[in-house]
C-alpha cells in the first residue's frame, strides 16, 4: 500500500475510501436522463458496458474483494 493522488486529491496510505454508487449510476455526463429507468439503454447505447472491469459507469455487483458472489464470472 502506498500514498496516491486521484483527481487532484492526495490519498494517504491506509485511508479508507467508499465509492458513491448512487452518484456513479446517476451521472448525467454518462447517462442521458439518469433519473429515468430505461432498460433499453443497456440493449443499445451501453450494450457493451463492462460491469466487471475498470470502467465504473455502472457497478451493479460492487467491486473488489467484497463484490457480489452472484456476479457473472469473467
Tab-separated table of C-alpha atoms in Angstrom:
chain	number	residue	atom	x	y	z
A	1	UNK	CA	0.000	0.000	0.000
A	2	UNK	CA	1.244	3.491	-0.771
A	3	UNK	CA	0.084	7.107	-0.945
A	4	UNK	CA	-1.575	8.118	-4.224
A	5	UNK	CA	-3.221	11.056	-5.978
A	6	UNK	CA	-6.687	10.771	-7.528
A	7	UNK	CA	-8.337	13.657	-9.390
A	8	UNK	CA	-6.001	16.122	-7.687
A	9	UNK	CA	-6.572	14.763	-4.170
A	10	UNK	CA	-3.798	13.286	-2.041
A	11	UNK	CA	-4.879	9.940	-0.555
A	12	UNK	CA	-2.561	8.856	2.283
A	13	UNK	CA	-1.662	5.193	2.645
A	14	UNK	CA	-4.216	3.357	4.795
A	15	UNK	CA	-7.109	5.727	4.063
A	16	UNK	CA	-10.490	4.007	3.882
A	17	UNK	CA	-12.467	5.067	0.800
A	18	UNK	CA	-16.081	4.482	-0.131
A	19	UNK	CA	-17.465	4.525	-3.664
A	20	UNK	CA	-20.652	6.535	-4.092
A	21	UNK	CA	-22.508	4.129	-6.388
A	22	UNK	CA	-25.640	6.291	-6.264
A	23	UNK	CA	-23.707	9.169	-7.885
A	24	UNK	CA	-21.969	6.927	-10.421
A	25	UNK	CA	-25.261	5.437	-11.565
A	26	UNK	CA	-26.845	8.895	-11.992
A	27	UNK	CA	-24.020	10.793	-13.686
A	28	UNK	CA	-25.533	12.942	-16.472
A	29	UNK	CA	-22.173	13.039	-18.280
A	30	UNK	CA	-22.548	9.269	-18.828
A	31	UNK	CA	-26.294	8.602	-18.788
A	32	UNK	CA	-28.960	10.563	-20.654
A	33	UNK	CA	-31.938	11.125	-18.338
A	34	UNK	CA	-30.144	9.379	-15.449
A	35	UNK	CA	-33.176	9.560	-13.137
A	36	UNK	CA	-35.372	7.599	-15.575
A	37	UNK	CA	-35.366	3.809	-15.655
A	38	UNK	CA	-34.640	2.903	-19.278
A	39	UNK	CA	-33.896	-0.779	-19.674
A	40	UNK	CA	-33.305	-0.318	-23.404
A	41	UNK	CA	-30.169	1.759	-22.692
A	42	UNK	CA	-28.388	-1.490	-21.781
A	43	UNK	CA	-29.525	-3.101	-25.028
A	44	UNK	CA	-28.455	-0.246	-27.315
A	45	UNK	CA	-26.171	2.656	-26.400
A	46	UNK	CA	-24.476	0.895	-23.465
A	47	UNK	CA	-24.811	-2.711	-24.650
A	48	UNK	CA	-21.062	-3.354	-24.295
A	49	UNK	CA	-20.777	-1.877	-20.805
A	50	UNK	CA	-18.061	-3.684	-18.843
A	51	UNK	CA	-19.550	-4.114	-15.351
A	52	UNK	CA	-16.642	-6.251	-14.136
A	53	UNK	CA	-13.751	-4.177	-15.499
A	54	UNK	CA	-12.131	-0.865	-14.682
A	55	UNK	CA	-14.757	1.453	-16.208
A	56	UNK	CA	-17.005	2.444	-13.348
A	57	UNK	CA	-20.045	3.928	-15.067
A	58	UNK	CA	-22.103	1.146	-13.510
A	59	UNK	CA	-21.125	-1.194	-10.682
A	60	UNK	CA	-24.210	-3.342	-10.054
A	61	UNK	CA	-22.189	-6.109	-8.396
A	62	UNK	CA	-19.877	-3.971	-6.272
A	63	UNK	CA	-16.145	-4.163	-6.765
A	64	UNK	CA	-13.079	-5.881	-5.393
A	65	UNK	CA	-12.995	-8.414	-2.572
A	66	UNK	CA	-16.482	-7.583	-1.408
A	67	UNK	CA	-18.228	-7.861	-4.760
A	68	UNK	CA	-21.436	-9.841	-5.136
A	69	UNK	CA	-20.842	-13.609	-5.330
A	70	UNK	CA	-23.736	-13.815	-7.809
A	71	UNK	CA	-21.987	-11.683	-10.418
A	72	UNK	CA	-21.013	-13.280	-13.727
A	73	UNK	CA	-17.529	-14.730	-13.657
A	74	UNK	CA	-15.198	-13.425	-16.422
